[in-house]
Amino acid sequence: MARDAMQSAAAGDVATAEKLLTRVVAARPGFAQAQHLLGQARLKLGRFADARMPLQSAAKLLPKEVSAQVNLAGCLSVLGEHDAALVALARAAELKPGDAAIAHNRGRMLAKLGRSDEAEQAYDEALSIDHRLMPSLVGRAELLAARGEWMGALADLDMALVSRPDDAALKLKRGEILLRQGDWLRGLADHEARLDLPGERYTPELPRWQGEPLAGRLLVYPEQVDIDSDAAIRDTLMLARGIEATLQCGAILEGWLDGPIVRRGEPLHDFSAAAPLRSLPFLLNWSPHDLPQAPPLRGVAAAAPLSDGLDTWQTHLAARLGLPTTLRLSATADWLWGPPGQRFTWYPGLTVEEADGV
């Protein structure tokens, strides 16, 4: 039966293998390899909670088997038991010292536990063994970026991109770091990689505009799925400027925008291409120090001055209307505002203050 299970697994029929191995383990619970194989089969099936018991049994029955300890650690990590995963990884490291993958996984567990200094040391160890180990380069870059050590983070991401130059996730991480420093020249192109990654994002069924001349109409749109969300309205008020195009908007903004608009859900047959609003700084080569002026609004029923506004659409509305407005931004504010102490001027007369301790 165990042989049949292994043949099923080799043929890709993991579900049948799991059923056979369950019967084997029930009959012979001391069969260490069967316990290990059962745990691995359940991991492949995504049944992590069910995989825990056979993997724990295998780790005890096979105390000198590195893969048994590593697989147990991986299972425990997915279940959120990072401390227990570290114990299993420590046993694996004793059995196989100098293994880059084990050192990396230790770093990953330590990072999840918030033990960033120890995590960095583990990543350093992994990279001393394999200086191009991409997961460790990315993990260390994230730790360095969280501490504001931008140069080190960028160096790690650049090294990772040498091995995987077309990796959209790596490009996006590098772009986010550059943009948080206010470096639009280098960061905006990398930030476009977000459009190549899966995620909760609205994308119309139109060709993506790359800045080329068009014979037909151009649609610009907020990329948020909920077009009436605070983020979508804020992006529209902030970024719908400097271009002649039809703007896709929701119900709240429909009566305020002075220009061609189309509602979300309406047919788009007459359009040649489309671009998300957050791509306009890249596509139109905007300078953060010389931003295009926002067009006037019309028919706004009411708005009031804001002395302590947050980065919400109501604050943007007041600022765009020219009302006395003070905006408080945290150190992790949207990259569109620029880095702390060097904020970009999106609205004339807007006062930006740093939110202390945030």
Tab-separated table of C-alpha atoms in Angstrom:
chain	number	residue	atom	x	y	z
A	1	MET	CA	0.000	0.000	0.000
A	2	ALA	CA	2.865	2.353	0.780
A	3	ARG	CA	4.411	1.504	-2.585
A	4	ASP	CA	1.121	2.233	-4.341
A	5	ALA	CA	0.922	5.559	-2.519
A	6	MET	CA	4.392	6.542	-3.690
A	7	GLN	CA	3.525	5.598	-7.270
A	8	SER	CA	0.355	7.704	-7.095
A	9	ALA	CA	2.301	10.656	-5.731
A	10	ALA	CA	4.927	10.286	-8.483
A	11	ALA	CA	2.126	10.303	-11.060
A	12	GLY	CA	0.752	13.540	-9.594
A	13	ASP	CA	-2.287	11.954	-7.917
A	14	VAL	CA	-1.575	13.365	-4.457
A	15	ALA	CA	-5.158	12.902	-3.248
A	16	THR	CA	-5.040	9.133	-3.820
A	17	ALA	CA	-1.588	8.950	-2.248
A	18	GLU	CA	-2.867	10.784	0.837
A	19	LYS	CA	-5.757	8.342	1.265
A	20	LEU	CA	-3.473	5.315	0.966
A	21	LEU	CA	-0.892	6.766	3.350
A	22	THR	CA	-3.617	7.556	5.889
A	23	ARG	CA	-4.492	3.859	5.937
A	24	VAL	CA	-0.822	2.858	6.218
A	25	VAL	CA	-0.229	5.189	9.162
A	26	ALA	CA	-3.397	4.025	10.898
A	27	ALA	CA	-2.153	0.436	10.654
A	28	ARG	CA	1.503	1.199	11.445
A	29	PRO	CA	1.851	4.506	13.340
A	30	GLY	CA	5.552	3.819	13.922
A	31	PHE	CA	6.275	3.734	10.182
A	32	ALA	CA	8.363	6.935	10.084
A	33	GLN	CA	8.644	7.357	6.316
A	34	ALA	CA	4.908	6.868	5.882
A	35	GLN	CA	4.242	9.574	8.487
A	36	HIS	CA	6.608	11.908	6.655
A	37	LEU	CA	5.097	11.173	3.246
A	38	LEU	CA	1.579	11.641	4.615
A	39	GLY	CA	2.516	15.015	6.034
A	40	GLN	CA	4.081	16.058	2.727
A	41	ALA	CA	1.004	14.946	0.790
A	42	ARG	CA	-1.262	17.005	3.020
A	43	LEU	CA	1.028	20.014	2.623
A	44	LYS	CA	0.692	19.727	-1.154
A	45	LEU	CA	-3.076	19.510	-0.777
A	46	GLY	CA	-3.072	22.668	1.357
A	47	ARG	CA	-4.313	20.788	4.439
A	48	PHE	CA	-1.776	22.318	6.790
A	49	ALA	CA	-3.607	21.669	10.059
A	50	ASP	CA	-3.998	17.977	9.109
A	51	ALA	CA	-0.333	17.792	8.096
A	52	ARG	CA	0.910	18.893	11.491
A	53	MET	CA	0.446	15.607	13.408
A	54	PRO	CA	2.144	13.247	10.898
A	55	LEU	CA	4.989	15.752	10.403
A	56	GLN	CA	5.515	16.018	14.157
A	57	SER	CA	5.568	12.219	14.387
A	58	ALA	CA	8.035	12.015	11.499
A	59	ALA	CA	10.317	14.607	13.093
A	60	LYS	CA	10.410	12.550	16.311
A	61	LEU	CA	10.830	9.212	14.549
A	62	LEU	CA	13.468	10.607	12.157
A	63	PRO	CA	15.568	12.839	14.430
A	64	LYS	CA	18.491	12.845	11.980
A	65	GLU	CA	16.406	13.530	8.851
A	66	VAL	CA	16.862	17.182	7.871
A	67	SER	CA	13.872	17.274	5.524
A	68	ALA	CA	11.562	16.027	8.292
A	69	GLN	CA	12.566	18.965	10.504
A	70	VAL	CA	12.337	21.468	7.638
A	71	ASN	CA	8.908	20.288	6.511
A	72	LEU	CA	7.620	20.450	10.079
A	73	ALA	CA	8.955	24.001	10.382
A	74	GLY	CA	7.241	25.030	7.156
A	75	CYS	CA	3.927	23.585	8.307
A	76	LEU	CA	4.141	25.261	11.718
A	77	SER	CA	4.995	28.562	10.064
A	78	VAL	CA	1.879	28.476	7.876
A	79	LEU	CA	-0.155	27.734	11.005
A	80	GLY	CA	1.326	30.835	12.675
A	81	GLU	CA	3.399	28.873	15.205
A	82	HIS	CA	6.649	30.674	14.469
A	83	ASP	CA	8.372	29.932	17.797
A	84	ALA	CA	7.819	26.201	17.328
A	85	ALA	CA	9.000	26.495	13.731
A	86	LEU	CA	12.241	28.059	14.970
A	87	VAL	CA	12.846	25.072	17.230
A	88	ALA	CA	12.460	22.686	14.295
A	89	LEU	CA	14.771	24.823	12.169
A	90	ALA	CA	17.371	24.857	14.936
A	91	ARG	CA	17.377	21.032	14.878
A	92	ALA	CA	17.725	21.122	11.091
A	93	ALA	CA	20.664	23.553	11.343
A	94	GLU	CA	22.442	21.230	13.802
A	95	LEU	CA	22.022	18.350	11.360
A	96	LYS	CA	23.086	20.402	8.337
A	97	PRO	CA	25.185	23.417	9.355
A	98	GLY	CA	26.019	25.950	6.677
A	99	ASP	CA	22.787	25.421	4.745
A	100	ALA	CA	21.639	28.687	3.150
A	101	ALA	CA	17.965	27.699	2.862
A	102	ILE	CA	17.738	26.786	6.559
A	103	ALA	CA	19.404	30.056	7.566
A	104	HIS	CA	16.995	31.960	5.320
A	105	ASN	CA	13.960	30.262	6.827
A	106	ARG	CA	15.225	31.125	10.305
A	107	GLY	CA	15.427	34.746	9.200
A	108	ARG	CA	11.897	34.597	7.858
A	109	MET	CA	10.541	33.189	11.127
A	110	LEU	CA	12.421	35.750	13.207
A	111	ALA	CA	11.128	38.572	11.024
A	112	LYS	CA	7.543	37.382	11.523
A	113	LEU	CA	8.150	37.403	15.283
A	114	GLY	CA	9.376	41.009	15.098
A	115	ARG	CA	12.936	40.062	16.048
A	116	SER	CA	14.411	42.132	13.226
A	117	ASP	CA	18.033	42.255	14.412
A	118	GLU	CA	18.206	38.465	14.726
A	119	ALA	CA	16.391	38.092	11.402
A	120	GLU	CA	18.973	40.281	9.705
A	121	GLN	CA	21.767	38.175	11.170
A	122	ALA	CA	20.114	35.026	9.823
A	123	TYR	CA	19.741	36.589	6.372
A	124	ASP	CA	23.384	37.683	6.561
A	125	GLU	CA	24.360	34.092	7.320
A	126	ALA	CA	22.338	32.783	4.389
A	127	LEU	CA	23.874	35.346	2.044
A	128	SER	CA	27.394	34.600	3.266
A	129	ILE	CA	26.785	31.061	1.995
A	130	ASP	CA	24.979	32.075	-1.198
A	131	HIS	CA	25.359	35.782	-1.943
A	132	ARG	CA	22.655	35.672	-4.635
A	133	LEU	CA	19.980	33.889	-2.620
A	134	MET	CA	17.063	36.022	-3.782
A	135	PRO	CA	14.595	35.378	-0.926
A	136	SER	CA	17.212	36.450	1.621
A	137	LEU	CA	18.126	39.526	-0.408
A	138	VAL	CA	14.461	40.539	-0.497
A	139	GLY	CA	13.913	39.724	3.177
A	140	ARG	CA	16.923	41.764	4.250
A	141	ALA	CA	15.904	44.607	1.950
A	142	GLU	CA	12.500	44.753	3.656
A	143	LEU	CA	14.114	44.900	7.098
A	144	LEU	CA	16.506	47.645	6.009
A	145	ALA	CA	13.737	49.640	4.355
A	146	ALA	CA	11.605	49.422	7.506
A	147	ARG	CA	14.505	51.053	9.400
A	148	GLY	CA	14.961	53.714	6.752
A	149	GLU	CA	18.286	52.298	5.541
A	150	TRP	CA	17.408	52.950	1.927
A	151	MET	CA	20.829	52.463	0.328
A	152	GLY	CA	21.284	48.985	1.784
A	153	ALA	CA	17.740	47.977	0.847
A	154	LEU	CA	18.194	49.185	-2.728
A	155	ALA	CA	21.540	47.387	-3.042
A	156	ASP	CA	19.912	44.095	-2.046
A	157	LEU	CA	17.015	44.569	-4.461
A	158	ASP	CA	19.390	45.508	-7.281
A	159	MET	CA	21.341	42.312	-6.646
A	160	ALA	CA	18.131	40.253	-6.656
A	161	LEU	CA	17.066	41.858	-9.942
A	162	VAL	CA	20.362	40.836	-11.548
A	163	SER	CA	19.159	37.250	-11.285
A	164	ARG	CA	15.525	38.019	-12.080
A	165	PRO	CA	15.433	41.236	-14.131
A	166	ASP	CA	11.798	40.805	-15.156
A	167	ASP	CA	10.440	40.062	-11.679
A	168	ALA	CA	7.522	42.482	-11.277
A	169	ALA	CA	7.310	42.056	-7.493
A	170	LEU	CA	10.988	42.958	-7.064
A	171	LYS	CA	10.649	45.964	-9.370
A	172	LEU	CA	7.653	47.182	-7.403
A	173	LYS	CA	9.498	46.871	-4.089
A	174	ARG	CA	12.414	48.860	-5.494
A	175	GLY	CA	10.066	51.447	-6.936
A	176	GLU	CA	8.248	51.908	-3.636
A	177	ILE	CA	11.523	52.564	-1.817
A	178	LEU	CA	12.691	55.060	-4.440
A	179	LEU	CA	9.357	56.872	-4.437
A	180	ARG	CA	9.297	57.101	-0.644
A	181	GLN	CA	12.601	58.959	-0.957
A	182	GLY	CA	11.041	61.301	-3.504
A	183	ASP	CA	13.053	59.838	-6.400
A	184	TRP	CA	10.446	59.928	-9.159
A	185	LEU	CA	13.043	59.780	-11.943
A	186	ARG	CA	14.006	56.205	-11.060
A	187	GLY	CA	11.004	55.062	-9.056
A	188	LEU	CA	8.048	55.744	-11.346
A	189	ALA	CA	9.037	53.217	-14.015
A	190	ASP	CA	9.433	50.458	-11.408
A	191	HIS	CA	6.092	51.404	-9.858
A	192	GLU	CA	4.356	50.485	-13.126
A	193	ALA	CA	5.200	46.854	-12.318
A	194	ARG	CA	2.178	46.833	-9.992
A	195	LEU	CA	-0.025	46.566	-13.088
A	196	ASP	CA	1.601	43.234	-13.980
A	197	LEU	CA	0.865	41.657	-10.604
A	198	PRO	CA	-2.407	40.027	-9.542
A	199	GLY	CA	-4.414	41.963	-7.005
A	200	GLU	CA	-7.606	43.794	-6.184
A	201	ARG	CA	-7.479	46.313	-8.983
A	202	TYR	CA	-9.924	47.567	-11.589
A	203	THR	CA	-8.688	47.255	-15.170
A	204	PRO	CA	-10.908	48.194	-18.123
A	205	GLU	CA	-10.903	45.960	-21.185
A	206	LEU	CA	-8.867	48.403	-23.243
A	207	PRO	CA	-5.232	48.537	-24.389
A	208	ARG	CA	-2.939	50.055	-21.778
A	209	TRP	CA	-1.802	53.514	-22.862
A	210	GLN	CA	1.984	53.900	-22.899
A	211	GLY	CA	2.131	57.597	-23.743
A	212	GLU	CA	1.961	57.197	-27.537
A	213	PRO	CA	-0.200	59.483	-29.757
A	214	LEU	CA	-3.744	58.177	-30.119
A	215	ALA	CA	-6.221	58.533	-32.960
A	216	GLY	CA	-9.167	57.861	-30.670
A	217	ARG	CA	-10.267	58.733	-27.146
A	218	LEU	CA	-8.192	58.110	-24.041
A	219	LEU	CA	-9.757	56.980	-20.768
A	220	VAL	CA	-8.107	57.723	-17.415
A	221	TYR	CA	-9.472	56.006	-14.340
A	222	PRO	CA	-8.891	55.307	-10.644
A	223	GLU	CA	-7.622	51.754	-10.280
A	224	GLN	CA	-9.504	51.033	-7.045
A	225	VAL	CA	-12.259	48.421	-7.412
A	226	ASP	CA	-14.688	50.616	-5.450
A	227	ILE	CA	-14.780	53.821	-7.454
A	228	ASP	CA	-16.681	55.627	-4.688
A	229	SER	CA	-14.129	54.690	-2.008
A	230	ASP	CA	-12.151	57.378	-0.216
A	231	ALA	CA	-8.964	56.288	-1.990
A	232	ALA	CA	-10.533	56.437	-5.466
A	233	ILE	CA	-12.062	59.895	-4.909
A	234	ARG	CA	-8.824	61.177	-3.362
A	235	ASP	CA	-6.773	59.906	-6.312
A	236	THR	CA	-9.189	61.504	-8.766
A	237	LEU	CA	-9.063	64.907	-7.053
A	238	MET	CA	-5.287	64.719	-6.756
A	239	LEU	CA	-4.232	63.253	-10.104
A	240	ALA	CA	-6.829	64.163	-12.747
A	241	ARG	CA	-4.769	67.022	-14.183
A	242	GLY	CA	-2.372	67.855	-16.989
A	243	ILE	CA	-4.024	65.721	-19.666
A	244	GLU	CA	-6.889	65.897	-22.151
A	245	ALA	CA	-8.826	62.684	-21.665
A	246	THR	CA	-12.154	61.311	-20.525
A	247	LEU	CA	-12.224	60.641	-16.814
A	248	GLN	CA	-14.007	57.671	-15.309
A	249	CYS	CA	-15.602	58.598	-11.987
A	250	GLY	CA	-18.276	57.670	-9.480
A	251	ALA	CA	-21.462	59.331	-8.322
A	252	ILE	CA	-19.883	61.685	-5.764
A	253	LEU	CA	-17.616	63.464	-8.246
A	254	GLU	CA	-19.850	63.367	-11.284
A	255	GLY	CA	-21.356	66.815	-10.787
A	256	TRP	CA	-18.103	68.533	-9.772
A	257	LEU	CA	-15.751	67.706	-12.648
A	258	ASP	CA	-15.479	70.143	-15.513
A	259	GLY	CA	-14.679	67.956	-18.502
A	260	PRO	CA	-15.706	64.764	-20.288
A	261	ILE	CA	-16.560	61.936	-17.894
A	262	VAL	CA	-17.919	58.424	-18.038
A	263	ARG	CA	-19.375	56.429	-15.170
A	264	ARG	CA	-17.953	53.072	-14.120
A	265	GLY	CA	-19.942	50.353	-15.845
A	266	GLU	CA	-20.853	52.379	-18.938
A	267	PRO	CA	-19.770	51.030	-22.376
A	268	LEU	CA	-16.229	51.897	-23.479
A	269	HIS	CA	-16.551	51.118	-27.183
A	270	ASP	CA	-15.366	54.554	-28.354
A	271	PHE	CA	-12.046	54.489	-26.486
A	272	SER	CA	-8.683	53.534	-27.980
A	273	ALA	CA	-6.711	53.036	-24.742
A	274	ALA	CA	-6.788	53.610	-21.002
A	275	ALA	CA	-4.405	54.575	-18.216
A	276	PRO	CA	-4.776	54.493	-14.425
A	277	LEU	CA	-4.510	57.846	-12.679
A	278	ARG	CA	-1.495	56.725	-10.647
A	279	SER	CA	0.409	56.091	-13.872
A	280	LEU	CA	0.038	59.678	-15.112
A	281	PRO	CA	3.153	61.012	-13.304
A	282	PHE	CA	5.212	58.400	-15.186
A	283	LEU	CA	3.432	58.572	-18.546
A	284	LEU	CA	3.426	62.371	-18.655
A	285	ASN	CA	6.898	62.769	-17.138
A	286	TRP	CA	5.740	64.965	-14.271
A	287	SER	CA	8.248	66.606	-11.977
A	288	PRO	CA	7.262	66.559	-8.285
A	289	HIS	CA	8.597	70.103	-8.018
A	290	ASP	CA	6.576	71.439	-10.975
A	291	LEU	CA	3.225	69.675	-10.938
A	292	PRO	CA	0.495	70.578	-13.466
A	293	GLN	CA	-2.316	72.711	-12.115
A	294	ALA	CA	-5.571	70.971	-11.229
A	295	PRO	CA	-8.583	72.181	-13.259
A	296	PRO	CA	-11.342	74.036	-11.399
A	297	LEU	CA	-14.329	72.231	-9.938
A	298	ARG	CA	-17.930	73.266	-10.442
A	299	GLY	CA	-21.134	72.971	-8.478
A	300	VAL	CA	-19.625	71.896	-5.151
A	301	ALA	CA	-22.469	72.238	-2.665
A	302	ALA	CA	-20.430	72.912	0.466
A	303	ALA	CA	-16.933	72.638	1.854
A	304	ALA	CA	-15.275	74.057	4.934
A	305	PRO	CA	-11.714	75.034	5.887
A	306	LEU	CA	-9.787	72.235	7.581
A	307	SER	CA	-7.236	73.015	10.275
A	308	ASP	CA	-6.193	69.429	11.054
A	309	GLY	CA	-7.109	67.327	8.025
A	310	LEU	CA	-6.046	63.788	7.252
A	311	ASP	CA	-5.228	62.452	3.792
A	312	THR	CA	-8.876	61.945	2.830
A	313	TRP	CA	-10.872	63.138	-0.154
A	314	GLN	CA	-12.573	65.802	1.982
A	315	THR	CA	-9.169	67.355	2.721
A	316	HIS	CA	-8.260	67.233	-0.970
A	317	LEU	CA	-11.559	68.860	-1.866
A	318	ALA	CA	-11.029	71.737	0.547
A	319	ALA	CA	-7.457	72.256	-0.665
A	320	ARG	CA	-8.444	72.119	-4.311
A	321	LEU	CA	-11.153	74.717	-3.709
A	322	GLY	CA	-8.502	77.022	-2.284
A	323	LEU	CA	-9.879	76.967	1.257
A	324	PRO	CA	-7.424	77.335	4.173
A	325	THR	CA	-6.378	73.737	4.768
A	326	THR	CA	-3.758	72.056	6.946
A	327	LEU	CA	-2.890	68.436	6.197
A	328	ARG	CA	-1.159	66.192	8.737
A	329	LEU	CA	0.949	63.405	7.242
A	330	SER	CA	2.711	60.486	8.904
A	331	ALA	CA	6.181	59.288	7.983
A	332	THR	CA	4.562	56.469	5.968
A	333	ALA	CA	2.187	58.722	4.018
A	334	ASP	CA	1.390	58.077	0.362
A	335	TRP	CA	4.544	58.381	-1.768
A	336	LEU	CA	2.782	61.022	-3.883
A	337	TRP	CA	3.406	63.532	-1.085
A	338	GLY	CA	7.172	63.008	-1.050
A	339	PRO	CA	9.402	62.209	1.954
A	340	PRO	CA	9.003	63.868	5.383
A	341	GLY	CA	10.465	67.351	5.424
A	342	GLN	CA	10.368	67.577	1.615
A	343	ARG	CA	6.660	67.376	0.874
A	344	PHE	CA	5.472	68.143	-2.661
A	345	THR	CA	3.018	70.987	-3.327
A	346	TRP	CA	-0.113	69.562	-4.921
A	347	TYR	CA	-2.371	72.472	-3.990
A	348	PRO	CA	-1.431	76.162	-3.707
A	349	GLY	CA	-1.947	77.385	-0.179
A	350	LEU	CA	-2.111	73.924	1.391
A	351	THR	CA	-0.126	73.663	4.633
A	352	VAL	CA	1.454	70.269	5.333
A	353	GLU	CA	2.503	69.288	8.849
A	354	GLU	CA	4.237	66.157	10.036
A	355	ALA	CA	2.267	64.001	12.474
A	356	ASP	CA	4.684	63.414	15.346
A	357	GLY	CA	5.008	59.894	16.699
A	358	VAL	CA	3.030	58.244	13.881
